[in-house]
PDB file of C-alpha atoms and ligand atoms in Angstrom:
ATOM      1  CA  UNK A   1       0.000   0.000   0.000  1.00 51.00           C
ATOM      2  CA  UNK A   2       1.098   3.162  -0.702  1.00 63.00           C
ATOM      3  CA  UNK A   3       1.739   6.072   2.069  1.00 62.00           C
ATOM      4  CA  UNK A   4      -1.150   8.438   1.077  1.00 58.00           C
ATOM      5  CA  UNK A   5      -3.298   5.596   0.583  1.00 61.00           C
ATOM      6  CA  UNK A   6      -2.447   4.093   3.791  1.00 64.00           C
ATOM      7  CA  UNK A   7      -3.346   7.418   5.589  1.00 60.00           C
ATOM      8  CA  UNK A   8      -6.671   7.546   3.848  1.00 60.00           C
ATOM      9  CA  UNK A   9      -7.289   4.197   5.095  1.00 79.00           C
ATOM     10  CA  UNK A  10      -6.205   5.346   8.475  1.00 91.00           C
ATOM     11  CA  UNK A  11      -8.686   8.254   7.914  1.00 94.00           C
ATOM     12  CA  UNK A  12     -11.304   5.907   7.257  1.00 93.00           C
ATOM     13  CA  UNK A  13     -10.756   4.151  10.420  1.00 95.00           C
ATOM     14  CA  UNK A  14     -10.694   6.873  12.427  1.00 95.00           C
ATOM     15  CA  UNK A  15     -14.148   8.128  11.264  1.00 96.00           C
ATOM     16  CA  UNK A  16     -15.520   4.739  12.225  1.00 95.00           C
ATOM     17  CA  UNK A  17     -14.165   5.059  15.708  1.00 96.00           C
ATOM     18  CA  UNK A  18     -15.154   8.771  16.128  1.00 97.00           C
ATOM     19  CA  UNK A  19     -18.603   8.057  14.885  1.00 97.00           C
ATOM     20  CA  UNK A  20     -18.246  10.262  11.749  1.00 98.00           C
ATOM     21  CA  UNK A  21     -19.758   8.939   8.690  1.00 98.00           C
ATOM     22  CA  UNK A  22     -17.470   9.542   5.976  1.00 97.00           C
ATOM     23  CA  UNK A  23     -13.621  10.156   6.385  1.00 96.00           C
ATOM     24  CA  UNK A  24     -14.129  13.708   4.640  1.00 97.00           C
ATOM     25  CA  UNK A  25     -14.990  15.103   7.736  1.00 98.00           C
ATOM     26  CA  UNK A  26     -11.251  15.105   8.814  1.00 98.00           C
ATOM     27  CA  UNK A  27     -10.870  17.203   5.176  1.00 98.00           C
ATOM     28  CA  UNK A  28     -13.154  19.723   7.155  1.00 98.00           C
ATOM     29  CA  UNK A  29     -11.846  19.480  10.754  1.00 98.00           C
ATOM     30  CA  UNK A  30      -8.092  20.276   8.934  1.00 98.00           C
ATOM     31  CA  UNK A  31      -9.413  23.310   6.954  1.00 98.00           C
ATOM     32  CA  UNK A  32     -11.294  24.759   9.858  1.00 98.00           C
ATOM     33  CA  UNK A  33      -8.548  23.963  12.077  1.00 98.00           C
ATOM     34  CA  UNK A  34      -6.052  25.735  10.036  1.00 98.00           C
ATOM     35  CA  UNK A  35      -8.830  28.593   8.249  1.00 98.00           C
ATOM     36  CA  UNK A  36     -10.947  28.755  11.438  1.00 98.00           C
ATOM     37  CA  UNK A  37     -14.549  29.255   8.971  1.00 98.00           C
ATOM     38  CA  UNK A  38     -17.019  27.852  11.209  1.00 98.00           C
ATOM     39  CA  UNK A  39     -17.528  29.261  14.385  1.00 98.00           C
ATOM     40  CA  UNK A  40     -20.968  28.811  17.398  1.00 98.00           C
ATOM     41  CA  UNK A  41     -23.637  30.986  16.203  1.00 98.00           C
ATOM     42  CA  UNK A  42     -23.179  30.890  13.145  1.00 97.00           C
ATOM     43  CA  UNK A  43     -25.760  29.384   9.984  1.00 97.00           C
ATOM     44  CA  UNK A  44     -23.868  26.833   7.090  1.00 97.00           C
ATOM     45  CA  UNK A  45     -25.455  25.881   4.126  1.00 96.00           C
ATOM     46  CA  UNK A  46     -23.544  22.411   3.119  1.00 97.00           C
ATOM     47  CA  UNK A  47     -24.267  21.140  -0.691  1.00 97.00           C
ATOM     48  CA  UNK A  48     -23.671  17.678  -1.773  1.00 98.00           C
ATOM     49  CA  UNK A  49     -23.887  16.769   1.691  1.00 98.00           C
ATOM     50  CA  UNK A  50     -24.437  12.559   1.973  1.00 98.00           C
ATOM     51  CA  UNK A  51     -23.468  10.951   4.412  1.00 98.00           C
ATOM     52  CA  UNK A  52     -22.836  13.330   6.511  1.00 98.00           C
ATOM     53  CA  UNK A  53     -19.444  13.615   8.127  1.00 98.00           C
ATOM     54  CA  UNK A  54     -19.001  17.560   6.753  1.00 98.00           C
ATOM     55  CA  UNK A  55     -22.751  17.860   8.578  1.00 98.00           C
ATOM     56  CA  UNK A  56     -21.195  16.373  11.887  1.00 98.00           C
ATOM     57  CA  UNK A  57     -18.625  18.551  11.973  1.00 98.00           C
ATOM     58  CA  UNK A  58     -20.588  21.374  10.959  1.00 98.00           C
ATOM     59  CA  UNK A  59     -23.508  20.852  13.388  1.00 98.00           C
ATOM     60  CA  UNK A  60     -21.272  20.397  16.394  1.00 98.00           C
ATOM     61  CA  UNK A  61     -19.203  23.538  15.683  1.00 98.00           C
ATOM     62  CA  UNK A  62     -22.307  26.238  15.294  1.00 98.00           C
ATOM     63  CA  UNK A  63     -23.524  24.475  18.823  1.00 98.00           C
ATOM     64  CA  UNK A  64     -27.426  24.595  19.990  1.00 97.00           C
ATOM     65  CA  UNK A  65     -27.534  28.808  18.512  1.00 97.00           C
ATOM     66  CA  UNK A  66     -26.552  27.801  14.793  1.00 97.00           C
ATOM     67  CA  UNK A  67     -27.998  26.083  12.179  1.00 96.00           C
ATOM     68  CA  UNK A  68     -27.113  23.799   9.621  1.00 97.00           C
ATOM     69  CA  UNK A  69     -28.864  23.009   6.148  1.00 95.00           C
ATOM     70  CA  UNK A  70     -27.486  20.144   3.846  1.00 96.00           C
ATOM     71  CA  UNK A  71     -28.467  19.119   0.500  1.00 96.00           C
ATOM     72  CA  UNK A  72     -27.778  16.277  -1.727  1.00 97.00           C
ATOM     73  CA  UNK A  73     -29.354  14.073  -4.449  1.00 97.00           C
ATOM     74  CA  UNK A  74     -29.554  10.928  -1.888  1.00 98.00           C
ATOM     75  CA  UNK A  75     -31.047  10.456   1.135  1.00 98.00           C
ATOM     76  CA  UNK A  76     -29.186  11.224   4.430  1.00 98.00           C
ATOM     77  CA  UNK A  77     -30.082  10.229   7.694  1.00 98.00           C
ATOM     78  CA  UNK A  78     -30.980  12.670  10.059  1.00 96.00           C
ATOM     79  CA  UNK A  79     -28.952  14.358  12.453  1.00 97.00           C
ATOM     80  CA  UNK A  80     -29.021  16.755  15.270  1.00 92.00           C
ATOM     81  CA  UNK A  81     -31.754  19.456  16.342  1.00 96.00           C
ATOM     82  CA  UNK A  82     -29.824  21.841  14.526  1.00 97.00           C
ATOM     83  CA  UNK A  83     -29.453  20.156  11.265  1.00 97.00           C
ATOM     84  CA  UNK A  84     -32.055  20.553   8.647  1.00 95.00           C
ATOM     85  CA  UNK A  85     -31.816  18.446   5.311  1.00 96.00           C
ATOM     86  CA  UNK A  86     -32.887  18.609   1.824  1.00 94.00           C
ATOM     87  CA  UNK A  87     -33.219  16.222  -0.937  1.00 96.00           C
ATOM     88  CA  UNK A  88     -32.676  17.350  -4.297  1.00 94.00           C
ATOM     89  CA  UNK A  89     -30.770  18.441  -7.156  1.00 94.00           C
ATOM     90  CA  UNK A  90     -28.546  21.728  -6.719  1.00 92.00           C
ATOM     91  CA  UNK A  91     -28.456  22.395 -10.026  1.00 89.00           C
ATOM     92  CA  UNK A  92     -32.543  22.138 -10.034  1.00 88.00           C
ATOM     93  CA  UNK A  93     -33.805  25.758 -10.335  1.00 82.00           C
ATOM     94  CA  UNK A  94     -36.904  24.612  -9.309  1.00 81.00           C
ATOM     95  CA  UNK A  95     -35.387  23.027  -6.086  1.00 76.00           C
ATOM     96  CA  UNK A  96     -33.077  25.526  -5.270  1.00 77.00           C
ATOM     97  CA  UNK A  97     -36.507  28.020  -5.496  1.00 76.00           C
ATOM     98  CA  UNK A  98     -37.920  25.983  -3.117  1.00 75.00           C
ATOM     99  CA  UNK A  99     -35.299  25.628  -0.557  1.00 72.00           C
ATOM    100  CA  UNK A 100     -34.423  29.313  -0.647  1.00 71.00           C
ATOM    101  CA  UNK A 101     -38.160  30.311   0.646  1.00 72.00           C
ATOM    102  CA  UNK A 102     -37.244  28.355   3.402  1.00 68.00           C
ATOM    103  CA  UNK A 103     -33.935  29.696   5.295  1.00 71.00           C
ATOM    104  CA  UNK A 104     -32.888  32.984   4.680  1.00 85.00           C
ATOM    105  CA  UNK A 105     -29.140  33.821   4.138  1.00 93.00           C
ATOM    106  CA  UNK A 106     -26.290  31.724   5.436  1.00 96.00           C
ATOM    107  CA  UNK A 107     -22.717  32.883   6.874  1.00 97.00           C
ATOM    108  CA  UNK A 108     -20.804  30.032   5.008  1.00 98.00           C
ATOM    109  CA  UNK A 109     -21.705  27.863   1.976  1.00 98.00           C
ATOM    110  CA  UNK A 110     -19.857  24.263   1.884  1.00 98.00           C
ATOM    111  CA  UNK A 111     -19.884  22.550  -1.438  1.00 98.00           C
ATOM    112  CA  UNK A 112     -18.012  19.033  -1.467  1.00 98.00           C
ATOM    113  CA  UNK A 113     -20.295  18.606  -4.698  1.00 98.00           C
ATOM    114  CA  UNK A 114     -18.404  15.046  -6.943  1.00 96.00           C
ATOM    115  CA  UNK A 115     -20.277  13.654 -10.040  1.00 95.00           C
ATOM    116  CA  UNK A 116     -20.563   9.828 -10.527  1.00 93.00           C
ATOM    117  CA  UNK A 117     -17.508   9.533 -11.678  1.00 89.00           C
ATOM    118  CA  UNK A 118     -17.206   8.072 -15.159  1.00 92.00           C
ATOM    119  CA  UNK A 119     -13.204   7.167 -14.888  1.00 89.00           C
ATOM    120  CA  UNK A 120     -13.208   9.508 -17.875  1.00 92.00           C
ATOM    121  CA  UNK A 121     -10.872  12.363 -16.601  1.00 90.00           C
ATOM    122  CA  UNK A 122     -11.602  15.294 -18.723  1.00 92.00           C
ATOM    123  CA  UNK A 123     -15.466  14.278 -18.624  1.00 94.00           C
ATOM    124  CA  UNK A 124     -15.701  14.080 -14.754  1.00 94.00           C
ATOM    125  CA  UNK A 125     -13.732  17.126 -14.172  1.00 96.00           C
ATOM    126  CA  UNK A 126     -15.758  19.288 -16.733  1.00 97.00           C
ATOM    127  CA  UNK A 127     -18.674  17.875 -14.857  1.00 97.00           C
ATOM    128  CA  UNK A 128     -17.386  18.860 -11.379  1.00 97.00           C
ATOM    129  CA  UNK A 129     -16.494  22.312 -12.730  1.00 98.00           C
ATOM    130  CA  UNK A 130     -19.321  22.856 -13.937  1.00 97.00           C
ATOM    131  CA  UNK A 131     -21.549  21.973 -10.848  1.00 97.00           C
ATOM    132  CA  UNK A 132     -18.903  24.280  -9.092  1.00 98.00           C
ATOM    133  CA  UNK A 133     -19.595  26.842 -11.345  1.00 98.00           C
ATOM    134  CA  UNK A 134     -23.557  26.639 -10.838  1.00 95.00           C
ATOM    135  CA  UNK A 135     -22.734  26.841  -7.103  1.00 96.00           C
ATOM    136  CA  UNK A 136     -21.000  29.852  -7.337  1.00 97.00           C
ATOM    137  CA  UNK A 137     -23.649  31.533  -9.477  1.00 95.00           C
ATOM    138  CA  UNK A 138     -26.608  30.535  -6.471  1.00 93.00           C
ATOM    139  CA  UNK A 139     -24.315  32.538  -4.148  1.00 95.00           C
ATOM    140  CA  UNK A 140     -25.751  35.789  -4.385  1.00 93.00           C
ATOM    141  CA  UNK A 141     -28.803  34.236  -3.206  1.00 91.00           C
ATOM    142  CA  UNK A 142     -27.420  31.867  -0.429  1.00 93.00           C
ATOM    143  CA  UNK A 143     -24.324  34.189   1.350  1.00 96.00           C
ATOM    144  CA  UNK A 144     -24.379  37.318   3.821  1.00 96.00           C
ATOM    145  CA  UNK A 145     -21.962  40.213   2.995  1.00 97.00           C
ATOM    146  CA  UNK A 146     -19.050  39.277   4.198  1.00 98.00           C
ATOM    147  CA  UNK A 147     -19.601  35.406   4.166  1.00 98.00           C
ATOM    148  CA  UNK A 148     -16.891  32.346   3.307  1.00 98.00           C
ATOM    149  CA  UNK A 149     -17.625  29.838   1.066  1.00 98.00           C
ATOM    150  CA  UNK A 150     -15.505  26.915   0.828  1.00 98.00           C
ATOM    151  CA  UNK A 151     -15.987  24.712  -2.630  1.00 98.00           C
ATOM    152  CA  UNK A 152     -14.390  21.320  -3.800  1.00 98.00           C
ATOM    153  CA  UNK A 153     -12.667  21.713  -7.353  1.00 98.00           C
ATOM    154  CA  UNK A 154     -10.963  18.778  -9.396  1.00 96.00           C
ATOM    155  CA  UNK A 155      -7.782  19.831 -10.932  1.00 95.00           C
ATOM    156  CA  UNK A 156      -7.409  20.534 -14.688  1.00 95.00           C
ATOM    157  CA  UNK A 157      -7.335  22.963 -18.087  1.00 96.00           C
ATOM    158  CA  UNK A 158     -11.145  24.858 -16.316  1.00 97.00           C
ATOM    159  CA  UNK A 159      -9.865  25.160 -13.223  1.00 97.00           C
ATOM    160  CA  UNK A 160      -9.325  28.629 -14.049  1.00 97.00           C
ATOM    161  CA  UNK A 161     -13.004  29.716 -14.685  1.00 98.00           C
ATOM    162  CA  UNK A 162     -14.140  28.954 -11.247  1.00 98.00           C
ATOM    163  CA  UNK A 163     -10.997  30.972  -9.754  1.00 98.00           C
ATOM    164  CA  UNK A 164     -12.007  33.969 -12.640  1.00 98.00           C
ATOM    165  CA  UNK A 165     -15.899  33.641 -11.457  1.00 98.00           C
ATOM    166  CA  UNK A 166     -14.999  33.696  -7.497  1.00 98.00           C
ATOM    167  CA  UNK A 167     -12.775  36.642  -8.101  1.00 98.00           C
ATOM    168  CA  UNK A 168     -15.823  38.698  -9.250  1.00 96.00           C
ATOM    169  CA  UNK A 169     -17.495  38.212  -5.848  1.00 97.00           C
ATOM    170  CA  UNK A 170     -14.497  38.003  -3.002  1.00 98.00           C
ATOM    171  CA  UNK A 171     -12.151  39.516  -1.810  1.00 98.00           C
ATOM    172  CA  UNK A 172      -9.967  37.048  -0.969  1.00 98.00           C
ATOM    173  CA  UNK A 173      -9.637  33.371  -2.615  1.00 98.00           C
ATOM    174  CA  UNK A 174      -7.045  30.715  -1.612  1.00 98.00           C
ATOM    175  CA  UNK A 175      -6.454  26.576  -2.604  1.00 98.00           C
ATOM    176  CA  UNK A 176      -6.293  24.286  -0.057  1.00 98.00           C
ATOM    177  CA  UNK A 177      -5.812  21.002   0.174  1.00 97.00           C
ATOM    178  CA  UNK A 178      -6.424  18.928   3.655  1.00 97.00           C
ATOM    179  CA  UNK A 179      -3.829  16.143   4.973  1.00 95.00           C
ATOM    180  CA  UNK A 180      -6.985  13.632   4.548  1.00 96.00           C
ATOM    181  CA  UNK A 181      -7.324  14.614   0.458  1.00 95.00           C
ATOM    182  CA  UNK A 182      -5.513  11.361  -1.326  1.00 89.00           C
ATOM    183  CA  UNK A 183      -2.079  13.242  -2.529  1.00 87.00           C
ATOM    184  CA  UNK A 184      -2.829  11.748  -6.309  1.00 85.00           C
ATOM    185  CA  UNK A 185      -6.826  12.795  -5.906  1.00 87.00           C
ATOM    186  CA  UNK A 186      -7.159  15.761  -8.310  1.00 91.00           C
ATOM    187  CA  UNK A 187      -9.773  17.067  -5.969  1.00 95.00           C
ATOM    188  CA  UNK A 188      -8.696  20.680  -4.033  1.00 97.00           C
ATOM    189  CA  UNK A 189     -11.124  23.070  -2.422  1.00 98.00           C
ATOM    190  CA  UNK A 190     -10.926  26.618  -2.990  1.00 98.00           C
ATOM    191  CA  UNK A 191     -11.720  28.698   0.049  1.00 98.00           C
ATOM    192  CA  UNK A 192     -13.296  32.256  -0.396  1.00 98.00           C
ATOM    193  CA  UNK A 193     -13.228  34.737   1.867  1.00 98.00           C
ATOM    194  CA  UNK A 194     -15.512  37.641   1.963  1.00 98.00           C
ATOM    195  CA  UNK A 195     -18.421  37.974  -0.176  1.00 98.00           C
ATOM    196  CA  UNK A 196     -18.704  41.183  -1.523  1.00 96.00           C
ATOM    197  CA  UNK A 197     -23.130  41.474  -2.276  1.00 87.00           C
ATOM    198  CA  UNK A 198     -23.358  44.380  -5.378  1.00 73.00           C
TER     199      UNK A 198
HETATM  200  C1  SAM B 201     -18.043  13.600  -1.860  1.00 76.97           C
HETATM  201  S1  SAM B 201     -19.743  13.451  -1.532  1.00 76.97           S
HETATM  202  C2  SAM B 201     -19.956  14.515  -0.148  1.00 76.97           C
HETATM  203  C3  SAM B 201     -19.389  13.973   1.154  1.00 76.97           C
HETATM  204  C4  SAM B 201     -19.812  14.809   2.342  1.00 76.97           C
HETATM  205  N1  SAM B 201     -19.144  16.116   2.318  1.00 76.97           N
HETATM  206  C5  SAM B 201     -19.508  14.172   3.659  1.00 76.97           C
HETATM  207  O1  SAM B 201     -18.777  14.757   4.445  1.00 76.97           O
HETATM  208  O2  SAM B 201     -20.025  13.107   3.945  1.00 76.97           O
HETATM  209  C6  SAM B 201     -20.426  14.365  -2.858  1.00 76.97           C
HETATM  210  C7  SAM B 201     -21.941  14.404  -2.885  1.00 76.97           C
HETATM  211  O3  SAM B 201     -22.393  15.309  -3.890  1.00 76.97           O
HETATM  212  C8  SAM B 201     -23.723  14.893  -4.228  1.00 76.97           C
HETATM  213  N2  SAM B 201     -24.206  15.521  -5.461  1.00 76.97           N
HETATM  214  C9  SAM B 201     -23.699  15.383  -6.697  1.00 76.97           C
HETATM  215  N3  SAM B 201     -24.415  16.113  -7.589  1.00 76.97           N
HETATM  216  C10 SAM B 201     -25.398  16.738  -6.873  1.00 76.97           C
HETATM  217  C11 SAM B 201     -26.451  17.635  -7.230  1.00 76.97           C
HETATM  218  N4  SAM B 201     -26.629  18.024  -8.496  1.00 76.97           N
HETATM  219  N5  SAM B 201     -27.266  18.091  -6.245  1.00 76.97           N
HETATM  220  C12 SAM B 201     -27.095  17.685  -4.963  1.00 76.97           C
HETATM  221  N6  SAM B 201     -26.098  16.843  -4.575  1.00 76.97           N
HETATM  222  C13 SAM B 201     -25.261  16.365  -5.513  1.00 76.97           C
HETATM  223  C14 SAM B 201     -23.582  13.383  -4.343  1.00 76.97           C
HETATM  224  O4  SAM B 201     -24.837  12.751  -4.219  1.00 76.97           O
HETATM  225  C15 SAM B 201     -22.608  13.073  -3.197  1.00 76.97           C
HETATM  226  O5  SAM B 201     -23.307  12.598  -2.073  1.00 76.97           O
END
């Protein structure tokens, strides 16, 4: 087995022992650890949410004041008092109507958003890119002034045109890439930091 594999397999067990469901949620403890994004208080909007582990982590860092919202495609088992969840497709206007009647504006949008991937590399990262991109677009509609949003990205030739759109609407953008991200995974999230509403 290879190093970074054998971490991620280490990642996985640790999730099972801490009760998370899915070993991303050590990609979010490392980012907040190191970013500091979520905070008690404070209302996260978290799309392409199943299984869960990015909700855990969420939900027990706003505490009892904040509030959590999470969205996916599948069906994820519920959670604490302070986590609400959706079913449906992000890229849905029709859906994305619907859920937007019913919270108001959020401090921090998460978006670990992956396609099925195909295997095909440049097919499955236009795909990602482009669900990124959607994202991105809903965030006028989703963030405070002055809100974060953190959003997964795979690597490649349109990386660039999520950077270019962010830069329209933050002040701030950086890559990062968590200790629990598979070194030869393509995926990276880009954090952005203050959204700037026109
Ligand atoms: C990598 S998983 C998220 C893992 C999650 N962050 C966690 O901590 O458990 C990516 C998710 O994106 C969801 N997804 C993909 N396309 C979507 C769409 N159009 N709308 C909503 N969810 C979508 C998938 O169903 C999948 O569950």
């Amino acid at each position: 087995m290879r190093l970074d594999e054998a971490k991620t397999d280490s990642y996985r067990r640790q999730a099972r022992l801490k009760g998370y469901r899915s070993r991303a949620a050590f990609k979010l403890i490392q980012i907040d650890g190191q970013y500091h994004i979520l905070a008690q208080g404070m209302n996260v909007l978290d799309i392409g949410c199943y299984p869960g582990g990015w909700l855990q982590v969420a939900s027990q860092k706003v505490g009892p004041n904040g509030l959590v919202v999470g969205v996916d495609l599948r069906e994820v088992s519920p959670l604490g008092d302070n986590v609400r969840i959706f079913r449906g497709d992000v890229t849905d206007r029709n859906f994305t109507e619907e859920m937007l009647e019913a919270d108001d504006k959020v401090d921090l949008v998460l978006s670990d958003l992956s396609p099925n991937v195909s295997g095909i590399w440049e097919l499955d990262h236009a795909r990602q890119i482009d669900m990124t991109l959607n994202v991105l677009q809903l965030l006028p509609l989703l963030l405070k002034d002055g809100g974060t949003a953190l959003v997964k990205v795979f690597e490649g030739d349109l990386l660039k045109s999520v950077w270019n759109r962010a830069k329209i609407d933050f002040e701030s953008l950086k890559y990062v890439k968590p200790k629990a991200s598979r070194a030869k995974s393509s995926e990276l999230y880009l954090l952005c930091r203050n959204f700037l509403t026109r």
